CSV table of C-alpha atoms in Angstrom, one decimal:
chain,number,residue,atom,x,y,z
A,1,MET,CA,22.6,100.6,18.6
A,2,PRO,CA,20.0,98.3,20.1
A,3,HIS,CA,19.6,95.5,22.5
A,4,GLU,CA,17.3,92.5,22.6
A,5,ILE,CA,16.0,90.5,25.5
A,6,GLY,CA,14.3,87.1,24.8
A,7,PHE,CA,14.8,83.4,24.7
A,8,VAL,CA,15.5,80.5,22.4
A,9,ASP,CA,14.6,76.9,22.9
A,10,ASP,CA,14.8,73.5,21.2
A,11,SER,CA,11.5,73.6,19.4
A,12,THR,CA,13.2,73.6,15.9
A,13,GLN,CA,16.9,73.0,16.7
A,14,LEU,CA,19.1,72.7,19.7
A,15,ALA,CA,19.0,75.9,21.7
A,16,HIS,CA,22.7,76.7,21.4
A,17,TYR,CA,22.3,76.5,17.6
A,18,ALA,CA,19.3,78.8,17.9
A,19,MET,CA,21.4,81.2,20.0
A,20,LEU,CA,24.1,81.3,17.3
A,21,GLU,CA,21.5,82.1,14.7
A,22,LYS,CA,20.0,84.8,16.9
A,23,ILE,CA,23.4,86.5,17.2
A,24,ARG,CA,23.8,86.3,13.5
A,25,ASP,CA,20.4,87.8,12.7
A,26,PHE,CA,20.7,90.5,15.4
A,27,ALA,CA,24.2,91.6,14.3
A,28,ALA,CA,23.4,91.6,10.6
A,29,ALA,CA,20.3,93.7,11.2
A,30,ASN,CA,22.4,96.3,13.1
A,31,GLY,CA,25.4,97.1,11.1
A,32,TRP,CA,27.7,94.1,11.3
A,33,GLU,CA,28.7,92.2,8.2
A,34,VAL,CA,28.3,88.4,8.1
A,35,LEU,CA,31.5,87.1,6.6
A,36,ARG,CA,30.7,83.4,7.3
A,37,TYR,CA,27.7,81.5,8.5
A,38,ASP,CA,28.2,77.7,8.2
A,39,ASP,CA,25.5,75.5,9.6
A,40,SER,CA,26.4,72.4,7.5
A,41,THR,CA,28.5,70.7,10.3
A,42,PRO,CA,27.8,70.0,14.0
A,43,ASN,CA,30.3,72.8,14.9
A,44,ARG,CA,28.5,75.7,13.3
A,45,GLU,CA,30.4,78.8,12.6
A,46,LEU,CA,29.7,82.6,12.5
A,47,ILE,CA,32.2,85.3,11.7
A,48,LEU,CA,31.3,89.0,11.7
A,49,LYS,CA,33.0,92.3,10.8
A,50,GLY,CA,32.2,95.6,12.5
A,51,VAL,CA,33.2,99.0,11.3
A,52,GLY,CA,33.6,100.8,14.7
A,53,TYR,CA,32.4,104.2,15.6
A,54,SER,CA,34.4,105.8,12.8
A,55,GLY,CA,32.6,103.6,10.2
A,56,GLU,CA,35.9,102.8,8.6
A,57,GLU,CA,37.4,100.1,10.9
A,58,GLU,CA,37.6,96.4,10.5
A,59,ILE,CA,36.8,94.5,13.7
A,60,PHE,CA,36.7,90.8,13.3
A,61,VAL,CA,34.8,88.6,15.8
A,62,GLY,CA,32.9,85.4,15.7
A,63,PHE,CA,31.2,82.4,17.5
A,64,ARG,CA,31.0,78.7,16.8
A,65,THR,CA,29.3,75.9,18.6
A,66,TYR,CA,30.9,72.8,20.2
A,67,GLN,CA,29.1,70.0,22.0
A,68,ASN,CA,29.1,66.5,23.2
A,69,ALA,CA,25.8,64.7,23.9
A,70,ASP,CA,27.4,62.0,26.0
A,71,ALA,CA,29.0,64.6,28.3
A,72,ASP,CA,25.9,66.8,28.1
A,73,TYR,CA,27.5,70.1,27.2
A,74,TYR,CA,26.4,72.4,24.4
A,75,ASN,CA,28.6,75.5,24.3
A,76,LEU,CA,29.5,78.5,22.3
A,77,LEU,CA,33.1,79.4,21.5
A,78,ALA,CA,33.7,83.2,21.2
A,79,GLY,CA,36.5,84.5,19.1
A,80,ALA,CA,38.3,87.7,18.2
A,81,PHE,CA,40.6,87.9,15.3
A,82,THR,CA,43.1,90.3,13.6
A,83,GLY,CA,41.8,89.6,10.1
A,84,TYR,CA,39.7,87.2,8.1
A,85,VAL,CA,40.8,84.5,5.6
A,86,ALA,CA,38.0,82.7,3.9
A,87,GLY,CA,39.9,79.5,3.5
A,88,ASN,CA,40.8,79.2,7.2
A,89,SER,CA,38.8,77.4,9.8
A,90,PHE,CA,37.3,79.4,12.6
A,91,ASP,CA,40.0,78.4,15.1
A,92,THR,CA,42.8,79.3,12.6
A,93,GLN,CA,41.7,82.8,11.6
A,94,PRO,CA,44.5,85.4,11.9
A,95,GLY,CA,45.5,86.2,15.5
A,96,ALA,CA,42.6,84.1,16.9
A,97,ARG,CA,41.8,84.4,20.6
A,98,LEU,CA,39.1,82.0,21.8
A,99,SER,CA,37.1,81.6,25.0
A,100,GLY,CA,34.3,79.2,25.7
A,101,VAL,CA,30.8,80.1,26.9
A,102,PRO,CA,28.7,77.3,28.4
A,103,ALA,CA,25.2,77.2,26.9
A,104,HIS,CA,22.4,74.6,26.7
A,105,ASN,CA,20.5,72.4,24.3
A,106,ASN,CA,17.3,73.4,26.0
A,107,ARG,CA,15.9,76.9,26.7
A,108,ILE,CA,18.3,79.8,26.9
A,109,ASP,CA,17.1,83.2,28.1
A,110,TYR,CA,19.4,86.0,26.8
A,111,TRP,CA,20.3,89.7,27.0
A,112,LEU,CA,22.1,90.7,23.8
A,113,THR,CA,23.5,94.1,23.1
A,114,LEU,CA,25.8,95.6,20.5
A,115,ASN,CA,27.2,98.8,19.1
A,116,PRO,CA,29.5,99.3,16.1
A,117,GLN,CA,32.6,98.1,17.9
A,118,ARG,CA,31.6,95.3,20.2
A,119,ILE,CA,29.0,92.6,20.9
A,120,ALA,CA,28.1,91.5,24.5
A,121,PHE,CA,25.6,89.2,25.9
A,122,ALA,CA,24.5,87.2,28.9
A,123,MET,CA,22.6,83.9,29.0
A,124,LYS,CA,20.6,82.2,31.7
A,125,VAL,CA,20.8,78.4,31.3
A,126,GLY,CA,20.2,75.3,33.3
A,127,THR,CA,19.7,75.4,37.0
A,128,PRO,CA,20.0,78.4,36.4
A,129,VAL,CA,23.4,79.9,36.0
A,130,TYR,CA,24.5,83.0,34.1
A,131,GLU,CA,27.0,83.0,31.3
A,132,SER,CA,28.6,86.1,29.8
A,133,CYS,CA,30.6,87.1,26.8
A,134,TYR,CA,32.2,90.2,25.2
A,135,VAL,CA,33.9,90.4,21.8
A,136,GLY,CA,35.2,93.5,20.1
A,137,LYS,CA,37.0,96.7,21.0
A,138,CYS,CA,37.4,98.2,24.4
A,139,LEU,CA,37.6,101.9,25.1
A,140,PRO,CA,41.4,102.5,24.9
A,141,TYR,CA,43.2,105.2,26.9
A,142,ALA,CA,45.3,106.1,23.9
A,143,ARG,CA,44.9,107.7,20.5
A,144,PRO,CA,44.2,105.4,17.5
A,145,SER,CA,47.6,106.1,16.2
A,146,GLN,CA,49.1,104.7,19.4
A,147,TYR,CA,46.7,101.8,20.0
A,148,PRO,CA,44.8,101.0,16.8
A,149,TYR,CA,43.2,97.6,17.6
A,150,PRO,CA,42.4,97.2,21.3
A,151,ILE,CA,40.2,94.2,20.8
A,152,VAL,CA,38.9,92.0,23.6
A,153,CYS,CA,37.7,88.4,23.8
A,154,ALA,CA,36.1,87.5,27.1
A,155,GLY,CA,34.1,84.4,27.9
A,156,MET,CA,33.7,82.0,30.8
A,157,LEU,CA,36.3,79.3,29.9
A,158,VAL,CA,39.8,79.0,28.6
A,159,GLY,CA,39.5,78.1,25.0
A,160,ALA,CA,37.0,75.4,24.0
A,161,ALA,CA,37.1,73.7,27.4
A,162,THR,CA,34.8,70.7,27.6
A,163,THR,CA,32.9,72.2,30.5
A,164,ARG,CA,29.2,72.0,31.3
A,165,PHE,CA,27.3,75.0,32.6
A,166,SER,CA,26.9,73.2,36.0
A,167,ASP,CA,30.6,73.3,36.7
A,168,THR,CA,31.3,75.1,40.0
A,169,THR,CA,35.1,75.3,39.8
A,170,ALA,CA,37.2,78.4,39.4
A,171,ASN,CA,37.8,77.3,35.8
A,172,HIS,CA,34.2,78.5,35.0
A,173,SER,CA,33.9,82.2,35.8
A,174,ILE,CA,33.5,85.5,34.0
A,175,GLY,CA,36.5,86.8,32.2
A,176,TYR,CA,35.8,90.3,33.5
A,177,LYS,CA,37.4,89.4,36.9
A,178,GLY,CA,40.6,89.4,34.9
A,179,ASN,CA,44.1,88.1,35.0
A,180,SER,CA,43.2,84.7,33.4
A,181,ALA,CA,43.1,83.4,29.9
A,182,ARG,CA,39.3,83.7,30.0
A,183,LEU,CA,39.8,87.4,28.9
A,184,GLY,CA,42.3,88.4,26.3
A,185,LEU,CA,43.3,91.9,25.3
A,186,ARG,CA,45.1,92.5,22.1
A,187,SER,CA,48.1,94.9,22.6
A,188,ASN,CA,50.3,96.2,19.9
A,189,ASP,CA,52.6,93.2,20.3
A,190,GLY,CA,50.2,90.3,21.0
A,191,TRP,CA,47.6,89.0,23.4
A,192,LEU,CA,47.6,89.9,27.1
A,193,ASN,CA,45.7,88.5,30.1
A,194,PRO,CA,45.1,91.8,31.9
A,195,HIS,CA,44.0,92.4,35.5
A,196,CYS,CA,40.5,94.0,35.7
A,197,TYR,CA,39.8,96.9,38.1
A,198,PRO,CA,38.1,97.0,40.6
A,199,TRP,CA,38.5,93.3,41.2
A,200,GLY,CA,41.8,93.0,43.1
A,201,ASN,CA,41.2,96.3,45.0
A,202,ALA,CA,40.8,95.3,48.6
A,203,GLU,CA,39.0,98.5,49.5
A,204,LEU,CA,36.3,97.8,46.9
A,205,THR,CA,36.1,94.1,46.4
A,206,GLY,CA,38.1,92.6,49.3
A,207,SER,CA,37.8,93.0,53.0
A,208,LYS,CA,35.6,96.0,52.5
A,209,GLN,CA,32.6,96.2,50.3
A,210,LEU,CA,30.7,98.8,48.3
A,211,ARG,CA,27.0,99.1,48.8
A,212,ASP,CA,24.1,101.3,47.6
A,213,THR,CA,23.3,104.7,48.9
A,214,GLY,CA,19.6,105.1,49.3
A,215,GLY,CA,19.0,102.4,46.8
A,216,VAL,CA,21.4,103.9,44.2
A,217,TYR,CA,24.3,101.8,43.1
A,218,PRO,CA,27.4,103.3,41.7
A,219,LEU,CA,28.7,101.7,38.4
A,220,ILE,CA,32.4,101.4,38.2
A,221,PRO,CA,34.2,101.0,34.8
A,222,ILE,CA,36.0,97.7,34.4
A,223,GLU,CA,39.5,98.9,33.6
A,224,LEU,CA,42.2,96.7,32.0
A,225,HIS,CA,45.7,97.0,33.5
A,226,ASP,CA,48.8,95.0,34.4
A,227,ASN,CA,48.8,95.7,38.2
A,228,SER,CA,51.9,97.7,37.6
A,229,ALA,CA,52.6,100.6,35.3
A,230,ASN,CA,50.1,100.1,32.4
A,231,LEU,CA,46.4,101.0,32.1
A,232,TRP,CA,45.1,100.1,28.7
A,233,GLY,CA,41.4,101.0,28.7
A,234,SER,CA,38.0,100.0,29.9
A,235,LEU,CA,35.3,97.7,28.7
A,236,ASP,CA,32.5,99.3,26.7
A,237,GLY,CA,29.2,99.2,28.5
A,238,ILE,CA,30.2,96.6,31.2
A,239,PHE,CA,30.5,97.9,34.8
A,240,TYR,CA,31.2,96.5,38.2
A,241,ILE,CA,28.2,96.7,40.6
A,242,SER,CA,28.0,95.7,44.2
A,243,GLY,CA,26.0,92.6,45.1
A,244,PHE,CA,25.0,94.1,48.5
A,245,ASN,CA,21.3,93.8,48.7
A,246,ASN,CA,21.2,93.3,45.0
A,247,ALA,CA,20.0,90.4,42.8
A,248,VAL,CA,20.6,89.0,39.3
A,249,GLU,CA,18.3,90.4,36.6
A,250,ASN,CA,17.7,93.6,38.5
A,251,THR,CA,17.5,96.6,36.2
A,252,LEU,CA,18.5,100.2,36.6
A,253,THR,CA,18.2,103.3,34.5
A,254,ILE,CA,20.8,106.1,34.3
A,255,GLU,CA,20.1,109.1,32.1
A,256,ASP,CA,17.4,107.2,30.2
A,257,VAL,CA,19.8,104.3,29.5
A,258,GLY,CA,19.0,100.9,30.9
A,259,TYR,CA,21.3,98.3,32.6
A,260,VAL,CA,20.8,94.7,33.7
A,261,VAL,CA,22.5,93.1,36.6
A,262,ILE,CA,24.2,89.7,35.8
A,263,GLN,CA,26.0,87.4,38.2
A,264,ASP,CA,29.1,85.2,37.7
A,265,ALA,CA,27.7,81.7,36.8
A,266,GLY,CA,26.0,80.5,40.0
A,267,ARG,CA,27.9,82.7,42.4
A,268,ASN,CA,26.1,85.4,44.4
A,269,GLY,CA,28.7,87.0,46.7
A,270,PHE,CA,29.0,90.8,47.0
A,271,THR,CA,31.7,90.8,44.3
A,272,ASP,CA,30.1,88.4,41.8
A,273,TYR,CA,28.0,90.9,39.9
A,274,TYR,CA,28.3,93.3,37.0
A,275,ALA,CA,25.9,95.6,35.1
A,276,MET,CA,25.6,95.4,31.3
A,277,ARG,CA,24.4,98.5,29.4
A,278,LEU,CA,21.4,97.8,27.2
A,279,ASP,CA,22.4,99.9,24.1
A,280,VAL,CA,19.7,101.9,22.5
C-alpha cells in the first residue's frame, strides 16, 4: 500500500477541510470503502471501512472536523469504531473512541500512509509544530481467535478538546507516548489506555539515551502494555527513534522501505521523536 507526501492550503476551502478530503480520496483510491462523507455542515464527517490483510475483516475508522474561528483552532477528530450505523452521528458510532488532532485553516504539509488495516499521518502546521494520528489495527501478539479486533485510536488530544496547535501543555502530545486517553486500544472487554514501550524505560528514554551508531539509528517497535503482566501488541509502521543528533523530517531507508522522522508537536528532546514507515 502507498504513501503520499504533499500539502493542502486554503485556496479553495479551509485547509483542514482540504485535509479531510485528501484522506478520503487517498483512502478510497487504495482499498478503503467510504461509508460516509458529509460536507454539508461545518463539522464535516468521513467514515471508512478497511478489510485488513485477510481481505475479509471490517475495520471502522473515521475523521471529522471541528473548529472555532474566534478561538482560532481548526482541528480534526480521529475515531475508531466497533461497527457502523448509518443513522448515528460520527460521535455516537458503535464503540466510538475519539482523539483530536490540531490542524490549521492555512497551509498543512502532510505525510500520509496506509495499508489494509490502518491509516497513519503526520501534519506540519503553524509555527511549525507536528501533529500525528493513527487509526486502525495494531499488530497483536495473539491469534485472531484470541484477539479479533485490536484496534487503536491515537491522536494528540483527549477527545474533541478545544485546543489550538500552538498549545505547549502536556495535554497536547503524541498518543504514542502512551498511558493517556490520547491513545486508546480496544481489548476484548473495552477500551484501554496502554503504556507504550520504550517510553517509560529509563535505560532507553530516561536518564540514559539511545543514539546512532555510525549514523545508523535503530528503530524500536512501539509496544502496547500495561506496565505489569500484559503485552498486547505493537503499532504497525510506527517506531521509536532517538532524537540524538537527529531532526524532524529526516528520512531513512531500510531494505528499500522509507521512513520519515516526526517530532512531538513543538518538542525536540532526545525522546520526542518517532519514525513513520512510508508504505509502498
